[in-house]
PDB file of C-alpha atoms in Angstrom:
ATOM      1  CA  UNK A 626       9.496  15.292  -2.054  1.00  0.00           C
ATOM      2  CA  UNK A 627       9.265  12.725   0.733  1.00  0.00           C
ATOM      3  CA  UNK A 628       8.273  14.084   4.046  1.00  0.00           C
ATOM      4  CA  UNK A 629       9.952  12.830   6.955  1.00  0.00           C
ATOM      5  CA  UNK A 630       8.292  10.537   9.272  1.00  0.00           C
ATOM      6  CA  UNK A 631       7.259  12.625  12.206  1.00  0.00           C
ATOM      7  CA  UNK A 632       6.289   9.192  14.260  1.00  0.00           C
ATOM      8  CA  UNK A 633       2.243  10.201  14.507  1.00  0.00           C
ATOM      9  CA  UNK A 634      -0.801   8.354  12.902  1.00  0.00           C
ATOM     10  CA  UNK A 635      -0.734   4.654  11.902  1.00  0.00           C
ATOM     11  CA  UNK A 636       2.988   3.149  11.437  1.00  0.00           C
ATOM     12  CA  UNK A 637       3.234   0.842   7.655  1.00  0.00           C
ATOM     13  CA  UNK A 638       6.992   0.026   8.049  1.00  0.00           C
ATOM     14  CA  UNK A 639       8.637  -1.010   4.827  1.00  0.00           C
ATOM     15  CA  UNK A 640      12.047  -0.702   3.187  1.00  0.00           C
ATOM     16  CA  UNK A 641      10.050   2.393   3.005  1.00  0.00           C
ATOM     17  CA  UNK A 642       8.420   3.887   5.922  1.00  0.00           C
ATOM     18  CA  UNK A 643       4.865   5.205   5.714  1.00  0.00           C
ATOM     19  CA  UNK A 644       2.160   6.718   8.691  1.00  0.00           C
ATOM     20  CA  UNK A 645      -0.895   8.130   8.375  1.00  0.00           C
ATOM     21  CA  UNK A 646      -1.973  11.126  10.265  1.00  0.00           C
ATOM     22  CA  UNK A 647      -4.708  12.507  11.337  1.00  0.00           C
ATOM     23  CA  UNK A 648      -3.877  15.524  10.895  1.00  0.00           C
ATOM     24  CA  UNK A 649      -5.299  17.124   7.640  1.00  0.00           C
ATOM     25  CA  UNK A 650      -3.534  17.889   4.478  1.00  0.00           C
ATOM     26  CA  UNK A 651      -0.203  15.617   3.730  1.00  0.00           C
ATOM     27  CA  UNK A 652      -1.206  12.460   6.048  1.00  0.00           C
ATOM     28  CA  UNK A 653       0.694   9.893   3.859  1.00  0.00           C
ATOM     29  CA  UNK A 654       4.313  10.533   5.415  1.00  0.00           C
ATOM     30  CA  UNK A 655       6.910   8.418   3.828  1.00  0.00           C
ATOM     31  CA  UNK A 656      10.713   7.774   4.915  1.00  0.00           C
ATOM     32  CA  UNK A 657      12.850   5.931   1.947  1.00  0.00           C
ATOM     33  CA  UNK A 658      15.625   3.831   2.687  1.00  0.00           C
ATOM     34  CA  UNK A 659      16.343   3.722  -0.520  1.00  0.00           C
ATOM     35  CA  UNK A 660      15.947  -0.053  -1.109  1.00  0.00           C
ATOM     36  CA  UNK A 661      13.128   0.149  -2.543  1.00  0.00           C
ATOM     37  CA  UNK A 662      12.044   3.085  -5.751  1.00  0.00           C
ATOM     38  CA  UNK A 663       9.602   5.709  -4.260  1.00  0.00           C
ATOM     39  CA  UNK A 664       7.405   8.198  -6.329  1.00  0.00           C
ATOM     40  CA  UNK A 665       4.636  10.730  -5.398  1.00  0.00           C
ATOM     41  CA  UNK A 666       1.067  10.360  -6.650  1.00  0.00           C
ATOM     42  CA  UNK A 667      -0.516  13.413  -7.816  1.00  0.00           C
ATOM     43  CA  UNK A 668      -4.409  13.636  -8.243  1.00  0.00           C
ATOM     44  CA  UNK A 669      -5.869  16.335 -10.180  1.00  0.00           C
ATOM     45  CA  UNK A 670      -1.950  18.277  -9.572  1.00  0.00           C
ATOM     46  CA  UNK A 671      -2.350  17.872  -5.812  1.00  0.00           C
ATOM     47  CA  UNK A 672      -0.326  15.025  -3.282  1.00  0.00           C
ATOM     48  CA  UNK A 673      -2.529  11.749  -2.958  1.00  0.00           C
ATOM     49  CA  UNK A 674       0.235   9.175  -1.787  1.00  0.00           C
ATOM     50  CA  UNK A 675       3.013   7.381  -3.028  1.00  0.00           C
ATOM     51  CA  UNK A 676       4.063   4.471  -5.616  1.00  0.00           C
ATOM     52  CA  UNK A 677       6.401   2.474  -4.749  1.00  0.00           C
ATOM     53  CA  UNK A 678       8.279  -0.490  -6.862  1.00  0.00           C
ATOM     54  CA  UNK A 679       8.673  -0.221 -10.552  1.00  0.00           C
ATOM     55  CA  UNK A 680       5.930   0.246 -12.612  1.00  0.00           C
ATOM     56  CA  UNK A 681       5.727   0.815 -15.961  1.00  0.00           C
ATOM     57  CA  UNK A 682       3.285   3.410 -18.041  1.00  0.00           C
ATOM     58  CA  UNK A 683       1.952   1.585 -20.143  1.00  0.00           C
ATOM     59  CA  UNK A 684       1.143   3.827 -23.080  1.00  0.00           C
ATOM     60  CA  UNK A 685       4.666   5.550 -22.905  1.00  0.00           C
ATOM     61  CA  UNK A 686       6.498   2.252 -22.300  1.00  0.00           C
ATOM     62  CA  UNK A 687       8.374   3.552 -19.777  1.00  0.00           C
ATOM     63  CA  UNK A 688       9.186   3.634 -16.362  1.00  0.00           C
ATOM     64  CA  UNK A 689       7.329   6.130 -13.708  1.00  0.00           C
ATOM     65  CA  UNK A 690      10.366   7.640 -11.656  1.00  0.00           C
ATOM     66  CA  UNK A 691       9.327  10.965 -10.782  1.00  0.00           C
ATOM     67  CA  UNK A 692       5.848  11.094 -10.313  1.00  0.00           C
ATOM     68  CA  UNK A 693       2.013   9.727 -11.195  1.00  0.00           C
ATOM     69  CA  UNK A 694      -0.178  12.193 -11.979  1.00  0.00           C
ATOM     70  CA  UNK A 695      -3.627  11.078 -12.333  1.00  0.00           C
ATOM     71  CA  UNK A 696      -7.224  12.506 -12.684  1.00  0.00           C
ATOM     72  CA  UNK A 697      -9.468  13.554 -10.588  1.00  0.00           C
ATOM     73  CA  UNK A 698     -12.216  10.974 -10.283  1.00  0.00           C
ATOM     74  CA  UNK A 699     -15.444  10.741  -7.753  1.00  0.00           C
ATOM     75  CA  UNK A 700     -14.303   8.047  -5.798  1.00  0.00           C
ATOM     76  CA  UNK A 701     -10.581   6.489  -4.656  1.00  0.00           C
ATOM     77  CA  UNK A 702     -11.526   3.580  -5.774  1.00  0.00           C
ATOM     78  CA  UNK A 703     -12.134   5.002  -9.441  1.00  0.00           C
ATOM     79  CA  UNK A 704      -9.055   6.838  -8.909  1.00  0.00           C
ATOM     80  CA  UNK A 705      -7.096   3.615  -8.293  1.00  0.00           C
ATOM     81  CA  UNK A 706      -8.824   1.737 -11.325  1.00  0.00           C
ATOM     82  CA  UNK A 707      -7.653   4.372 -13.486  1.00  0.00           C
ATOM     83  CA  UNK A 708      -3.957   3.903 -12.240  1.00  0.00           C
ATOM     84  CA  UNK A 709      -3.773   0.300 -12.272  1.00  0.00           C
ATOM     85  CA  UNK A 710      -5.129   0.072 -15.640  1.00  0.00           C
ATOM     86  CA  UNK A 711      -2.218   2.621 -16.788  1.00  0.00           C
ATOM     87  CA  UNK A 712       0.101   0.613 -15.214  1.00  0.00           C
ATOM     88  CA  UNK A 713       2.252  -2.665 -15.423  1.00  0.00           C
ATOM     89  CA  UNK A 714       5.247  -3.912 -13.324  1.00  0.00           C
ATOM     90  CA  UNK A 715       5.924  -4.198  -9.659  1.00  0.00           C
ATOM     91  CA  UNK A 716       4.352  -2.005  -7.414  1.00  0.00           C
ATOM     92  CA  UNK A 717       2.360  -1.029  -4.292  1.00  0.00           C
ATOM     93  CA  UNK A 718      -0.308   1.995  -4.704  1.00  0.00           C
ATOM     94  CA  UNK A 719      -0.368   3.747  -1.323  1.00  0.00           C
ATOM     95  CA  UNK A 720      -3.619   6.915  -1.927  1.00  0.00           C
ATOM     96  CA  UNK A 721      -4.932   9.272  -0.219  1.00  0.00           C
ATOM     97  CA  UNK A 722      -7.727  10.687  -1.863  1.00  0.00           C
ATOM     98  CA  UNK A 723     -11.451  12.229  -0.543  1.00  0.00           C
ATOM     99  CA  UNK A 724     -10.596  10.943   3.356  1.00  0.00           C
ATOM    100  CA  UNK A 725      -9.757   7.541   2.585  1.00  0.00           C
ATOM    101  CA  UNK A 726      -6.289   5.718   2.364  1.00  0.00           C
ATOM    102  CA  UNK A 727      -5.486   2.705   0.855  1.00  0.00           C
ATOM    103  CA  UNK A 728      -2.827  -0.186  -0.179  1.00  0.00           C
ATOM    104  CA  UNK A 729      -3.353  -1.357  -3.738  1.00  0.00           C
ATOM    105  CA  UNK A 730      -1.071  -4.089  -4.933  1.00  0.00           C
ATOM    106  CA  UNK A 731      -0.217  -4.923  -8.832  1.00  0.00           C
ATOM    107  CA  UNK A 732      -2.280  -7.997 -10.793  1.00  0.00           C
ATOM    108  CA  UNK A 733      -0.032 -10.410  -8.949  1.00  0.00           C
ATOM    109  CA  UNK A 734       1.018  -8.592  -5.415  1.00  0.00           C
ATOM    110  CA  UNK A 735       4.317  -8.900  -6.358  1.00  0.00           C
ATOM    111  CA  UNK A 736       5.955  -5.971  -3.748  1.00  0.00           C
ATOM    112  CA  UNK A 737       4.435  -7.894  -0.673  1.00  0.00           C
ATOM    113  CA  UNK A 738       2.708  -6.458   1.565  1.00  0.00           C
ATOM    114  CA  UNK A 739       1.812  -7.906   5.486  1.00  0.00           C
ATOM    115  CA  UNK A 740      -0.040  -6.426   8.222  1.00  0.00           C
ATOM    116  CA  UNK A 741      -0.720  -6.637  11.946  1.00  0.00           C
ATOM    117  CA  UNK A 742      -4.336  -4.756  13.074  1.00  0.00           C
ATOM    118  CA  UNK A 743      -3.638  -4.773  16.092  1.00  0.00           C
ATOM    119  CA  UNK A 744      -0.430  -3.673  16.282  1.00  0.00           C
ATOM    120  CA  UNK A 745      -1.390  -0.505  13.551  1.00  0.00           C
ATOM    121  CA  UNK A 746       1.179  -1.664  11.722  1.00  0.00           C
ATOM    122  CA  UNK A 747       2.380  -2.983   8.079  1.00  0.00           C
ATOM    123  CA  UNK A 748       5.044  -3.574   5.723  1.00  0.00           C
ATOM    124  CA  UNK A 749       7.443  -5.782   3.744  1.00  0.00           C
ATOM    125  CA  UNK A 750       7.969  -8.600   5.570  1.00  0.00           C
ATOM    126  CA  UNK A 751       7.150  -9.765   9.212  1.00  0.00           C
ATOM    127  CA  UNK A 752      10.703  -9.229  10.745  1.00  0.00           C
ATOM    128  CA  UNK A 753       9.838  -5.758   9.613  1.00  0.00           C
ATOM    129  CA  UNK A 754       6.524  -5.415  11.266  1.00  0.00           C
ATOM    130  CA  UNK A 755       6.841  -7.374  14.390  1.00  0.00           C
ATOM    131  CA  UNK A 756      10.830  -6.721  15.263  1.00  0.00           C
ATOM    132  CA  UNK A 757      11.974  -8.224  18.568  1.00  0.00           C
ATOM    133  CA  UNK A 758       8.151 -10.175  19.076  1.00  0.00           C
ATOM    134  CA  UNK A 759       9.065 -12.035  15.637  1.00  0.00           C
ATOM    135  CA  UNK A 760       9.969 -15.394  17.274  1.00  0.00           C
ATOM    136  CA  UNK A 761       7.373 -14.857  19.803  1.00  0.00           C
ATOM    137  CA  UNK A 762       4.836 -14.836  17.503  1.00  0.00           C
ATOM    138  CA  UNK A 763       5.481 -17.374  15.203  1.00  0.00           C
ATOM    139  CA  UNK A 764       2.767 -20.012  14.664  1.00  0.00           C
ATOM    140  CA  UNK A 765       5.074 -23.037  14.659  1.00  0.00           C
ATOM    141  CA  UNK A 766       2.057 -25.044  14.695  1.00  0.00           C
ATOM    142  CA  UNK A 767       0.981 -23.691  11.731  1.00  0.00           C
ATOM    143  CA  UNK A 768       4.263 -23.995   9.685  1.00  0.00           C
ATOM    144  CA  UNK A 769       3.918 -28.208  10.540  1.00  0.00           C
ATOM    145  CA  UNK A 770       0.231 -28.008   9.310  1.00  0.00           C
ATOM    146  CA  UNK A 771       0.857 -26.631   6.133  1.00  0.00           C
ATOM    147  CA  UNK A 772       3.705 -28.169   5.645  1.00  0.00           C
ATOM    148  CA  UNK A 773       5.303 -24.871   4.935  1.00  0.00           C
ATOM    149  CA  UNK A 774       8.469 -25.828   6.065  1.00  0.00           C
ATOM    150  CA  UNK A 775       8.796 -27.842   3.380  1.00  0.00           C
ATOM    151  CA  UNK A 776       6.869 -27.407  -0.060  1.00  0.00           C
ATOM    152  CA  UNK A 777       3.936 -25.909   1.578  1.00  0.00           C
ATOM    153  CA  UNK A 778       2.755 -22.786   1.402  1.00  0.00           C
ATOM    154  CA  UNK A 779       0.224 -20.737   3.634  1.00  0.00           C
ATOM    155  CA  UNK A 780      -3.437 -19.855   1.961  1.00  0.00           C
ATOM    156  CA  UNK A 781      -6.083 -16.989   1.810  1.00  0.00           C
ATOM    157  CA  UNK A 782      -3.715 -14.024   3.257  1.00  0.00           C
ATOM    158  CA  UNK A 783      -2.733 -16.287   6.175  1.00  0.00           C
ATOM    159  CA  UNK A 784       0.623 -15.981   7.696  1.00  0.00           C
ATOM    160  CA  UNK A 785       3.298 -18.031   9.691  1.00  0.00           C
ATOM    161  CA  UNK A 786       2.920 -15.375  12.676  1.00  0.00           C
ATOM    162  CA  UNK A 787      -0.607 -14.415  15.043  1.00  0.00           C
ATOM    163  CA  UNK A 788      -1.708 -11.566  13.717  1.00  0.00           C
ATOM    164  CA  UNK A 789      -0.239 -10.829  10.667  1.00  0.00           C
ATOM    165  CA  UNK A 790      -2.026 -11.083   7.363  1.00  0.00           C
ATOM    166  CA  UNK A 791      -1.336 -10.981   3.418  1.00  0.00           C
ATOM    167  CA  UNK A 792      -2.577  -8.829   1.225  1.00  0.00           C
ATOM    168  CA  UNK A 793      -3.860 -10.774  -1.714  1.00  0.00           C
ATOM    169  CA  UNK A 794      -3.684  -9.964  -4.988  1.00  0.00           C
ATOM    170  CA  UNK A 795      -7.119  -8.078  -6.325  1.00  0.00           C
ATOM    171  CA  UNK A 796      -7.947  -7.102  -2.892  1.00  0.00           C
ATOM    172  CA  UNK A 797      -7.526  -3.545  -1.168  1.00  0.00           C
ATOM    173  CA  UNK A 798      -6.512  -2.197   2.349  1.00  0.00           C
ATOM    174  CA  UNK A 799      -7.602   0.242   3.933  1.00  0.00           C
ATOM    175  CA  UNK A 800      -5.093   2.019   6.167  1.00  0.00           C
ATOM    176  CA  UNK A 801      -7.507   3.362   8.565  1.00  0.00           C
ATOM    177  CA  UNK A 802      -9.492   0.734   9.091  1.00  0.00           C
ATOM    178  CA  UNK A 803      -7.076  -2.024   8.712  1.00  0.00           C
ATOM    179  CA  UNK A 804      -9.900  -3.875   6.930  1.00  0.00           C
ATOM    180  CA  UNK A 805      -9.512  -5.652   3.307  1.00  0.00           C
ATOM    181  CA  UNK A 806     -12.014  -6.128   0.218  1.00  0.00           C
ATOM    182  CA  UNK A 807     -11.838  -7.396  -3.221  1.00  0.00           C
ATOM    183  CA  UNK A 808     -11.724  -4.823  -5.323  1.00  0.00           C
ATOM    184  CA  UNK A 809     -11.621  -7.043  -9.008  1.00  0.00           C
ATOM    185  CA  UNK A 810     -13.261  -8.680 -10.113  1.00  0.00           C
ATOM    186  CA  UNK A 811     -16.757  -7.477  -7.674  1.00  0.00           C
ATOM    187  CA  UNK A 812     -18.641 -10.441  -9.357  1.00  0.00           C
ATOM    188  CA  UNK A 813     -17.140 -13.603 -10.869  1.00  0.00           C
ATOM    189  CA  UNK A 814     -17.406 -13.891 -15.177  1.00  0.00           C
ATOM    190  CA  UNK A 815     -19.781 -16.176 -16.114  1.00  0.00           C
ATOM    191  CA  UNK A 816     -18.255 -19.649 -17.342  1.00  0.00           C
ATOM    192  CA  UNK A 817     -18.165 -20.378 -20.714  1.00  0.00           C
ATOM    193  CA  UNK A 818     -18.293 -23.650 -22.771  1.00  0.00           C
ATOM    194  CA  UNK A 819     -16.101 -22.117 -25.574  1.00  0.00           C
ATOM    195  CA  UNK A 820     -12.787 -20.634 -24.536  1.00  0.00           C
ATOM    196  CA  UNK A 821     -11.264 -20.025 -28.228  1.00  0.00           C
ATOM    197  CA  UNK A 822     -12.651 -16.707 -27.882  1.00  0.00           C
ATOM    198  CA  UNK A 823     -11.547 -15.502 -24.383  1.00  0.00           C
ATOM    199  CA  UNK A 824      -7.893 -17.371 -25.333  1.00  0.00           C
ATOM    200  CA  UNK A 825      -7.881 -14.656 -28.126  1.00  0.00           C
ATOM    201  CA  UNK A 826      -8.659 -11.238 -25.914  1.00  0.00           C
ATOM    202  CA  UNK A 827      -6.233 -12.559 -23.783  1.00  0.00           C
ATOM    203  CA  UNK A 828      -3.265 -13.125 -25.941  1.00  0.00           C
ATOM    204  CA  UNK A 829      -4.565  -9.749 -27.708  1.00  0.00           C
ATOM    205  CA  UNK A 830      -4.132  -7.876 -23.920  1.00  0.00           C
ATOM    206  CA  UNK A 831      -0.862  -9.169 -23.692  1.00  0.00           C
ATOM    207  CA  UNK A 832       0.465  -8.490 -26.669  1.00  0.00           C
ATOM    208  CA  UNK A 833      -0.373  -5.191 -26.315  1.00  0.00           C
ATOM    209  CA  UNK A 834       1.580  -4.989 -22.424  1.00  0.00           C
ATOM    210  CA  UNK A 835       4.175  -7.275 -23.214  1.00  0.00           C
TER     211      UNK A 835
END
C-alpha cells in the first residue's frame, strides 16, 4: 500500500508525492494523486520504493500494476540494473535499498523528472517544485539565450529556472545527497569503422522489445 505522507525527510513532489525519512524502515513515503500509475518495489519480498509510470515486463509482455518484485543483489545499483533491464515503457524507479535512495529514469527519461538542491525538493515539473517562487525564479535571460522561447531547447540537465535541474537520461539521483552520476554507459564503446554488425544487434534488441 502507499503510506501517507507524514511531511518529514526530503520532499520529491510529483503528481505523486514522495519524502524520504530518516527514520529507519519504510523511508520512501508516497502520496498518489492518482494522475500518474504507482506500484511498490519489492526486493528480496521486502519494500524498496516505488515505480511509477507504465512499464512493461518485458519477458511477460505485460504491464507491472501491482508490484516489482526483484532480487536481492549486493549493491542498489545492481539492483536497479536488474530492473531496468526487465523493463520497457515509461517510468521513474524511486529505491531504497542497503541505505541508499535513488531516482532512476527509463532509456529516454520519458516521466520527467526536475530538482531543486537547495530547496530538498523534486518532481514533475517546476510549477510543481517551486509553487508561488515559480515566476521569481525564472531565468528569463536564459530562455532569450537559448532561444527556448522559440525552437530552442535548454542542454545538459539545465533548466529555465535558478536552481532547478534535469535529470538526464542514463544518469542517477540520489535522494539524499541530491547529487547525480551516469550510471550507463560508465565508459564510452569503442568506435568502430564497420557498423553492419552493431546495425544488426540492434535491430535484433528491438525486435525482441518491440
Amino acid at each position: 500500500m502507499l503510506s501517507e505522507f507524514d511531511g518529514q525527510g526530503i520532499d520529491l513532489q510529483f503528481e505523486v508525492e514522495v519524502a524520504v525519512s530518516e527514520q529507519p524502515g519504510a523511508r520512501l513515503q508516497v502520496r498518489n494523486d492518482a494522475r500518474q500509475p504507482v506500484c511498490p518495489v519489492m526486493v528480496g519480498g521486502r519494500p524498496a520504493g516505488y515505480l511509477i509510470g507504465h512499464a512493461v515486463d518485458i519477458d511477460r509482455g505485460e504491464l507491472v500494476e501491482k508490484q516489482l518484485d526483484l532480487e536481492e543483489a549486493e549493491s542498489p545499483a545492481a539492483v536497479a540494473e536488474h530492473a531496468l533491464r526487465a523493463l520497457n515503457g515509461s517510468f521513474l524507479l524511486l529505491l531504497d535499498y542497503a541505505g541508499e535512495v535513488w531516482a532512476y529514469p527509463d532509456a529516454s527519461a520519458t516521466v520527467g523528472l526536475v530538482y531543486a538542491p537547495e530547496r530538498g525538493k523534486a518532481g514533475s515539473s517546476a510549477r510543481v517544485v517551486l509553487g508561488d517562487k515559480y515566476d521569481a525564479l525564472l531565468r528569463r535571460d536564459l530562455i532569450q539565450a537559448f532561444g527556448a522561447d522559440n525552437d530552442g531547447w535548454f542542454t545538459a540537465g539545465l533548466t529555465a529556472h535558478d536552481g532547478l535541474f534535469r535529470l538526464l537520461p542514463n544518469h542517477r539521483l540520489n535522494l539524499l545527497t541530491w547529487e547525480t552520476e551516469r550510471f550507463w554507459p560508465i565508459e564510452m564503446p569503442a568506435y568502430r569503422d564497420d557498423v553492419d554488425p552493431m546495425l544488426r544487434d540492434m535491430g535484433s534488441e528491438m525486435d525482441t522489445v518491440i
